[in-house]
């Protein structure tokens, strides 16, 4: 009975540690502006990442190398320019046009 309790206790402690690790990893990845955490986790070497208190050791170097090799996995830090809105139709309205209307030129030729 005592051995069974010890086994259960160690299993629950491992689950709790794994849950804390997963939670910290999710928070760190979302803070790093990762677009798809599931895809990025597949590229990480999870054996080298260790939770030490409140810090994930070994993650920063992997994230830096992934930012260089696969930048599409991360949100860009560049500010996006606002789109230029143009009114529909002919923006010149036809009145400022320097071109002559070919039909008007033909009509003027016959009227003279």
PDB file of C-alpha atoms in Angstrom:
ATOM      1  CA  UNK A   1       0.000   0.000   0.000  1.00  0.00           C
ATOM      2  CA  UNK A   2       2.797   2.389   0.903  1.00  0.00           C
ATOM      3  CA  UNK A   3       4.687   1.609  -2.314  1.00  0.00           C
ATOM      4  CA  UNK A   4       1.540   2.195  -4.327  1.00  0.00           C
ATOM      5  CA  UNK A   5       1.094   5.614  -2.712  1.00  0.00           C
ATOM      6  CA  UNK A   6       4.692   6.569  -3.502  1.00  0.00           C
ATOM      7  CA  UNK A   7       4.230   5.532  -7.133  1.00  0.00           C
ATOM      8  CA  UNK A   8       1.039   7.564  -7.417  1.00  0.00           C
ATOM      9  CA  UNK A   9       2.720  10.542  -5.762  1.00  0.00           C
ATOM     10  CA  UNK A  10       5.674  10.523  -8.169  1.00  0.00           C
ATOM     11  CA  UNK A  11       3.356  10.133 -11.173  1.00  0.00           C
ATOM     12  CA  UNK A  12       1.276  13.107 -10.071  1.00  0.00           C
ATOM     13  CA  UNK A  13       4.388  15.204  -9.427  1.00  0.00           C
ATOM     14  CA  UNK A  14       5.657  14.415 -12.941  1.00  0.00           C
ATOM     15  CA  UNK A  15       2.292  15.382 -14.422  1.00  0.00           C
ATOM     16  CA  UNK A  16       2.314  18.640 -12.474  1.00  0.00           C
ATOM     17  CA  UNK A  17       5.861  19.449 -13.623  1.00  0.00           C
ATOM     18  CA  UNK A  18       4.928  18.663 -17.232  1.00  0.00           C
ATOM     19  CA  UNK A  19       1.843  20.866 -16.975  1.00  0.00           C
ATOM     20  CA  UNK A  20       3.911  23.754 -15.583  1.00  0.00           C
ATOM     21  CA  UNK A  21       6.469  23.247 -18.374  1.00  0.00           C
ATOM     22  CA  UNK A  22       3.793  23.220 -21.091  1.00  0.00           C
ATOM     23  CA  UNK A  23       2.107  26.318 -19.669  1.00  0.00           C
ATOM     24  CA  UNK A  24       5.368  28.250 -19.459  1.00  0.00           C
ATOM     25  CA  UNK A  25       6.318  27.165 -22.987  1.00  0.00           C
ATOM     26  CA  UNK A  26       2.947  28.307 -24.396  1.00  0.00           C
ATOM     27  CA  UNK A  27       3.245  31.687 -22.677  1.00  0.00           C
ATOM     28  CA  UNK A  28       6.813  32.178 -23.862  1.00  0.00           C
ATOM     29  CA  UNK A  29       5.960  31.264 -27.446  1.00  0.00           C
ATOM     30  CA  UNK A  30       2.967  33.591 -27.540  1.00  0.00           C
ATOM     31  CA  UNK A  31       5.186  36.342 -26.115  1.00  0.00           C
ATOM     32  CA  UNK A  32       7.652  35.685 -28.942  1.00  0.00           C
ATOM     33  CA  UNK A  33       4.837  36.432 -31.436  1.00  0.00           C
ATOM     34  CA  UNK A  34       4.706  32.931 -32.885  1.00  0.00           C
ATOM     35  CA  UNK A  35       1.968  32.492 -35.492  1.00  0.00           C
ATOM     36  CA  UNK A  36       1.434  28.752 -34.966  1.00  0.00           C
ATOM     37  CA  UNK A  37       2.690  27.324 -31.668  1.00  0.00           C
ATOM     38  CA  UNK A  38       1.917  23.733 -32.638  1.00  0.00           C
ATOM     39  CA  UNK A  39       4.055  23.955 -35.785  1.00  0.00           C
ATOM     40  CA  UNK A  40       6.889  25.647 -33.929  1.00  0.00           C
ATOM     41  CA  UNK A  41       6.850  23.072 -31.123  1.00  0.00           C
ATOM     42  CA  UNK A  42       7.444  20.374 -33.729  1.00  0.00           C
ATOM     43  CA  UNK A  43      10.662  22.149 -34.753  1.00  0.00           C
ATOM     44  CA  UNK A  44      11.971  22.588 -31.203  1.00  0.00           C
ATOM     45  CA  UNK A  45      14.345  20.111 -29.573  1.00  0.00           C
ATOM     46  CA  UNK A  46      12.304  19.569 -26.417  1.00  0.00           C
ATOM     47  CA  UNK A  47      15.028  17.459 -24.759  1.00  0.00           C
ATOM     48  CA  UNK A  48      17.308  20.488 -24.459  1.00  0.00           C
ATOM     49  CA  UNK A  49      14.646  22.775 -22.973  1.00  0.00           C
ATOM     50  CA  UNK A  50      14.410  22.592 -19.191  1.00  0.00           C
ATOM     51  CA  UNK A  51      12.212  24.478 -16.750  1.00  0.00           C
ATOM     52  CA  UNK A  52      14.365  26.008 -14.023  1.00  0.00           C
ATOM     53  CA  UNK A  53      12.064  27.739 -11.574  1.00  0.00           C
ATOM     54  CA  UNK A  54      10.252  30.235 -13.781  1.00  0.00           C
ATOM     55  CA  UNK A  55      12.751  30.238 -16.669  1.00  0.00           C
ATOM     56  CA  UNK A  56      12.937  27.930 -19.687  1.00  0.00           C
ATOM     57  CA  UNK A  57      16.612  27.242 -20.319  1.00  0.00           C
ATOM     58  CA  UNK A  58      17.648  26.415 -23.864  1.00  0.00           C
ATOM     59  CA  UNK A  59      14.598  27.933 -25.539  1.00  0.00           C
ATOM     60  CA  UNK A  60      15.933  31.391 -26.409  1.00  0.00           C
ATOM     61  CA  UNK A  61      18.783  30.108 -28.565  1.00  0.00           C
ATOM     62  CA  UNK A  62      16.418  27.817 -30.472  1.00  0.00           C
ATOM     63  CA  UNK A  63      13.923  30.643 -31.017  1.00  0.00           C
ATOM     64  CA  UNK A  64      16.665  32.951 -32.300  1.00  0.00           C
ATOM     65  CA  UNK A  65      17.883  30.369 -34.799  1.00  0.00           C
ATOM     66  CA  UNK A  66      14.312  29.675 -35.954  1.00  0.00           C
ATOM     67  CA  UNK A  67      13.655  33.407 -36.403  1.00  0.00           C
ATOM     68  CA  UNK A  68      16.607  33.498 -38.792  1.00  0.00           C
ATOM     69  CA  UNK A  69      15.903  30.256 -40.652  1.00  0.00           C
ATOM     70  CA  UNK A  70      12.073  30.339 -40.697  1.00  0.00           C
ATOM     71  CA  UNK A  71      10.874  33.945 -40.228  1.00  0.00           C
ATOM     72  CA  UNK A  72       7.428  33.103 -41.635  1.00  0.00           C
ATOM     73  CA  UNK A  73       6.600  31.337 -38.351  1.00  0.00           C
ATOM     74  CA  UNK A  74       6.714  34.644 -36.476  1.00  0.00           C
ATOM     75  CA  UNK A  75       4.648  37.821 -36.733  1.00  0.00           C
ATOM     76  CA  UNK A  76       6.694  40.563 -38.335  1.00  0.00           C
ATOM     77  CA  UNK A  77       7.715  43.392 -36.069  1.00  0.00           C
ATOM     78  CA  UNK A  78       7.559  45.911 -38.904  1.00  0.00           C
ATOM     79  CA  UNK A  79       4.778  48.431 -38.749  1.00  0.00           C
ATOM     80  CA  UNK A  80       2.291  47.858 -41.499  1.00  0.00           C
ATOM     81  CA  UNK A  81       1.508  50.893 -43.607  1.00  0.00           C
ATOM     82  CA  UNK A  82      -2.104  51.865 -43.905  1.00  0.00           C
ATOM     83  CA  UNK A  83      -3.679  51.196 -47.289  1.00  0.00           C
ATOM     84  CA  UNK A  84      -4.231  54.061 -49.713  1.00  0.00           C
ATOM     85  CA  UNK A  85      -7.937  54.487 -50.362  1.00  0.00           C
ATOM     86  CA  UNK A  86      -8.867  55.663 -53.853  1.00  0.00           C
ATOM     87  CA  UNK A  87     -12.431  56.673 -54.725  1.00  0.00           C
ATOM     88  CA  UNK A  88     -14.101  54.428 -57.297  1.00  0.00           C
ATOM     89  CA  UNK A  89     -14.582  55.532 -60.881  1.00  0.00           C
ATOM     90  CA  UNK A  90     -12.537  58.041 -62.815  1.00  0.00           C
ATOM     91  CA  UNK A  91     -10.589  60.075 -60.242  1.00  0.00           C
ATOM     92  CA  UNK A  92      -9.985  62.889 -62.784  1.00  0.00           C
ATOM     93  CA  UNK A  93     -13.639  63.163 -63.659  1.00  0.00           C
ATOM     94  CA  UNK A  94     -12.783  63.640 -67.311  1.00  0.00           C
ATOM     95  CA  UNK A  95     -12.791  67.453 -67.039  1.00  0.00           C
ATOM     96  CA  UNK A  96      -9.058  67.823 -66.430  1.00  0.00           C
ATOM     97  CA  UNK A  97      -8.113  65.543 -69.276  1.00  0.00           C
ATOM     98  CA  UNK A  98      -5.686  66.920 -71.872  1.00  0.00           C
ATOM     99  CA  UNK A  99      -6.718  64.346 -74.445  1.00  0.00           C
ATOM    100  CA  UNK A 100      -9.405  65.302 -76.931  1.00  0.00           C
ATOM    101  CA  UNK A 101     -12.385  63.102 -77.471  1.00  0.00           C
ATOM    102  CA  UNK A 102     -11.960  61.379 -80.876  1.00  0.00           C
ATOM    103  CA  UNK A 103     -15.708  61.468 -81.528  1.00  0.00           C
ATOM    104  CA  UNK A 104     -15.891  65.168 -80.774  1.00  0.00           C
ATOM    105  CA  UNK A 105     -12.990  65.798 -83.160  1.00  0.00           C
ATOM    106  CA  UNK A 106     -14.749  63.899 -85.982  1.00  0.00           C
ATOM    107  CA  UNK A 107     -18.023  65.705 -85.286  1.00  0.00           C
ATOM    108  CA  UNK A 108     -16.282  69.089 -85.319  1.00  0.00           C
ATOM    109  CA  UNK A 109     -14.710  68.189 -88.649  1.00  0.00           C
ATOM    110  CA  UNK A 110     -18.133  67.581 -90.234  1.00  0.00           C
ATOM    111  CA  UNK A 111     -19.748  70.636 -88.622  1.00  0.00           C
ATOM    112  CA  UNK A 112     -17.180  73.047 -90.065  1.00  0.00           C
TER     113      UNK A 112
END
